[in-house]
Amino acid sequence: MRLRIRYARLGKVRFTSHRDVARIWERALRRTELPVAYSAGFSPRPKLAFGLALPTGAESVAEYLDVELAGAGPVPDELPDRLSAALPAGLDVLAVAPLEAGADSLQHAVTSCTWTVEVLDLDADRAESLVAAALAAGTLVVTRQRKGKAVTDDLRPALLALGVNGPTPAGVELHAELSTQPRGVRTSELLAALDPGLQEGLVRRTHQWIQRDDGRVEPLPLERLPGTVGAHTSRVAERVS
Amino acid sequence: MTSLWPRLEPLLPHVQKPARYIGCEDGAVTPEHGPGKVAWLLVYPDTYEIGLPNQGLQILYEILNERPDAVAERSYAPWTDLEAKLRERGIPLFSVDTHRAAGEFDVLAFNLSAELVYTNLLNCIDLAGVPVRAADRAPEHPIVVAGGHCTFNPEPVADFIDAAVIGDGEEVVSEITERVREWKAGGRTPGSRQRLLRDLASVPGVYVPSMYEPVYDGERLVAIEPRFPDVPERVEKRTIADLGDWPYPKRQLVPLTEVVHDRLNVEVFRGCTRGCRFCQAGMITRPVRERPADQVRTMVLDGLRRTGYDEVSLTSLSSADFSGIEGVVADVVDQPAGCGNVSISLPSLRVDAFTVGIASQIQRARRTGLTFAPEAGTWRMRQIINKLIREEDLYGAVESAYSQGWRRVKLYFMTGLPSETDQDTLGIAELARNVVAIGRRHNKHASATVSVGGFVPKPHTPFQWFGQNTAAELHRKVGLLRDELRRERGVQLKWHDPKASLAEGIASRGDRRVGAAIEHVWRHGGTFQEWSEHFDLGLWEEAMAANGLSIDWYVHRHRTEDEVLPWDHISAGLHKDFLWQDWQDALHELGVEDCRWTPCYDCGVCTGYSIEHVVASPVPPAGGSQGTGQDLATGGERPAHLLGTRAVPVTIGARPA
Ligand code: SF4
């Protein structure tokens, strides 16, 4: 049986890397003594599948992880709390649900992400005009380094939505939906395309989306808020959603 | 208190590995500071990845935080990228627990486990906003204390620390806390700092450099004299009698980011009496004190459950020597938690089939590599260093390793040892070739990695009188091995930079005058000297020259028997004439046995401190006291003058009352 877990990464732990978080999860699952399935072979590893990497330094209330269990059975109600207790402060489990057999891996299924991005030292009016210009533009060309070579890319097709949320103490907050296929566009690339002088502040992933014919859905929606999540995170999640 | 976090946080997206600075480890505390509490900042003056796993620091962290009158937090040297940003913005060194400024603590306690971190010690003191020279400190500044193996020769850093702790820290941190608490309660009035230091100088195991005056006659050191009658002439190390009384750490810190030794670590014994003559750690931590096997089991099983680690290391200087190691290993391997995938690692000095047997039991899953440390290339050389492994022991061990599925073994050697000839050096190549040939009988891809380090003589060892090889000589010897092994495809040769060994030599056996050179290196940007990308021998040479100090005199000169050594006033419990005699025996190629299982030869530690070995097994492990089949007759006779008259009984089975 596979479980899909949705969790948040907020506060100081945002400075851990994707690899760090994977190791933290392995330890947490062993601590909760969940019967995780292990790979066969010379060095058995727990069967975990993480979704799209979150950049070091970014927060999120929409991180996912699929865990394969050795057996089947109902998901205990208190599992999110038990997992949160085994994780460091700032990593909190928001929801857990069994995954239907044959479900696509997170890496393949997810088509876009929504982000909030703080831009430092920028006022809301200027932000509005940058956003309007970007939405009106036919192309948004950026140059990036790839294997030591400069490559140019048009980000416009990947920019699915963009708007201004409002001012923050240090600047202004934008929200953006960026497609993840064929490659995940980073929020820093978006800012560079808006204006190369912009400085990124706090970034938070608020949603990952799976595009279907009948509309888009989340890999694991938070409909069961707030009952099944830790008190701390449910507040944050409510604020975001 | 003000947390520096709001000022730090905006910097972290712009530095490498920002998770080094966030704390948040499982096991970390959020201490409540208060006027009646002594606030310790425990600093490891190297990066977080190196410093976090340090067990000594974690043990003191717990002991202090258990005291109602103390709090302890931790700090590590910020990497150069963050340091530049901190200095630019005037942000001081901070704790990772609550991000409090280092200058707000009462005690800054540094762990010094390698000499090349000395410049980082100065850098951290400076980043804390504290004058680097102890003499310049005022009542508002914290007390700067150092501990760890390096403090057995504290002189090179004597001008920068207020006090050093010699030996085990478990008990003495409490005694220091009590003194500092009184000082704090008294309002840290002008002049009180001096009184506190004088008071600390009489705490056993505490050395206060400013209470001692070195006396020179030209280049020669003739004495280090106490400046006051109540200051002891010699500072004796502290030793906890029974490791079983100190089941620490109880809550080992589990970091969020990758560190070295990223696993559960359980210390199974402290001290080692194998008597390797180059080994400072072995000499200064005598006698052997084993943890009761049941306590080891509990600490391992509880620790795995609490931390979620799937790997445990049973630590000591040579864990295969632990009485009943096979039983402990079997229990851990078969324990139910962790889905049966727990792996164990243990350092071992033994080179024999017994070690391979344990290894095959614990590396059932991952047979990555197996390490042996013959340390020298010929039997003659191994008698000199008292590492009594015969060639057939090594070949037997690798035979059983390769035959049980290992494809690669690692071999550790030193070069630049006393009386070493080129034939001895080339013996390393010979052993390596033979090892690979044995391996090929079992696997055509068999290989061996040979690591060679330049020998640096250390204080409180029989080799403390030996003049270290020059960097050029070490280079030449490495070159011999490279030429010899060039066409040997199964052998991969690695070597430690001889230049770094030279700088280590300066700091290891230096006296107080070397402090000026260390300060010079630091002032000219020489931090993180343990890191090859930052190490700069030129800076050290320039610093020595600028201060009129001769590298030759400090590093390459053989010392004489009558010479006053800079650490003679610091005692590891070893009689100086025992060490001298052992040095002479070394030169005569005479070996000594491990006193854990044979009669005491009165090195001075047990007799002097009225303590004794705590070893559960009455007999040495299979294969003899050196863990090898040899008896000392093949290596020369046991010198009669080493047979102590005041023999010390070995505690067998029962714990000392
Ligand atoms: S005093 Fe004797 S028994 Fe104790 S460590 Fe020294 S030689 Fe060994």
mmCIF file of C-alpha atoms and ligand atoms in Angstrom, chain B residues 273 286 595 600-607 613, ligand 1:
data_model
loop_
_atom_site.group_PDB
_atom_site.id
_atom_site.type_symbol
_atom_site.label_atom_id
_atom_site.label_comp_id
_atom_site.label_asym_id
_atom_site.label_seq_id
_atom_site.Cartn_x
_atom_site.Cartn_y
_atom_site.Cartn_z
ATOM 1 C CA THR B 273 46.722 0.829 26.852
ATOM 2 C CA ARG B 286 44.771 5.942 30.497
ATOM 3 C CA CYS B 595 48.759 -3.653 30.647
ATOM 4 C CA CYS B 600 51.288 -3.197 35.333
ATOM 5 C CA TYR B 601 54.572 -1.585 34.432
ATOM 6 C CA ASP B 602 53.777 1.541 36.419
ATOM 7 C CA CYS B 603 53.491 4.230 33.811
ATOM 8 C CA GLY B 604 52.219 6.310 36.695
ATOM 9 C CA VAL B 605 48.546 6.842 35.891
ATOM 10 C CA CYS B 606 46.753 4.278 38.067
ATOM 11 C CA THR B 607 49.313 4.384 40.808
ATOM 12 C CA HIS B 613 41.345 -0.303 34.743
HETATM 13 S S1 SF4 C 1 49.644 2.427 35.864
HETATM 14 FE FE1 SF4 C 1 50.048 0.352 35.167
HETATM 15 S S2 SF4 C 1 48.049 -0.576 34.759
HETATM 16 FE FE2 SF4 C 1 47.743 1.655 34.890
HETATM 17 S S3 SF4 C 1 47.881 2.351 32.766
HETATM 18 FE FE3 SF4 C 1 49.941 2.553 33.653
HETATM 19 S S4 SF4 C 1 50.989 0.630 33.171
HETATM 20 FE FE4 SF4 C 1 48.795 0.277 32.821
#
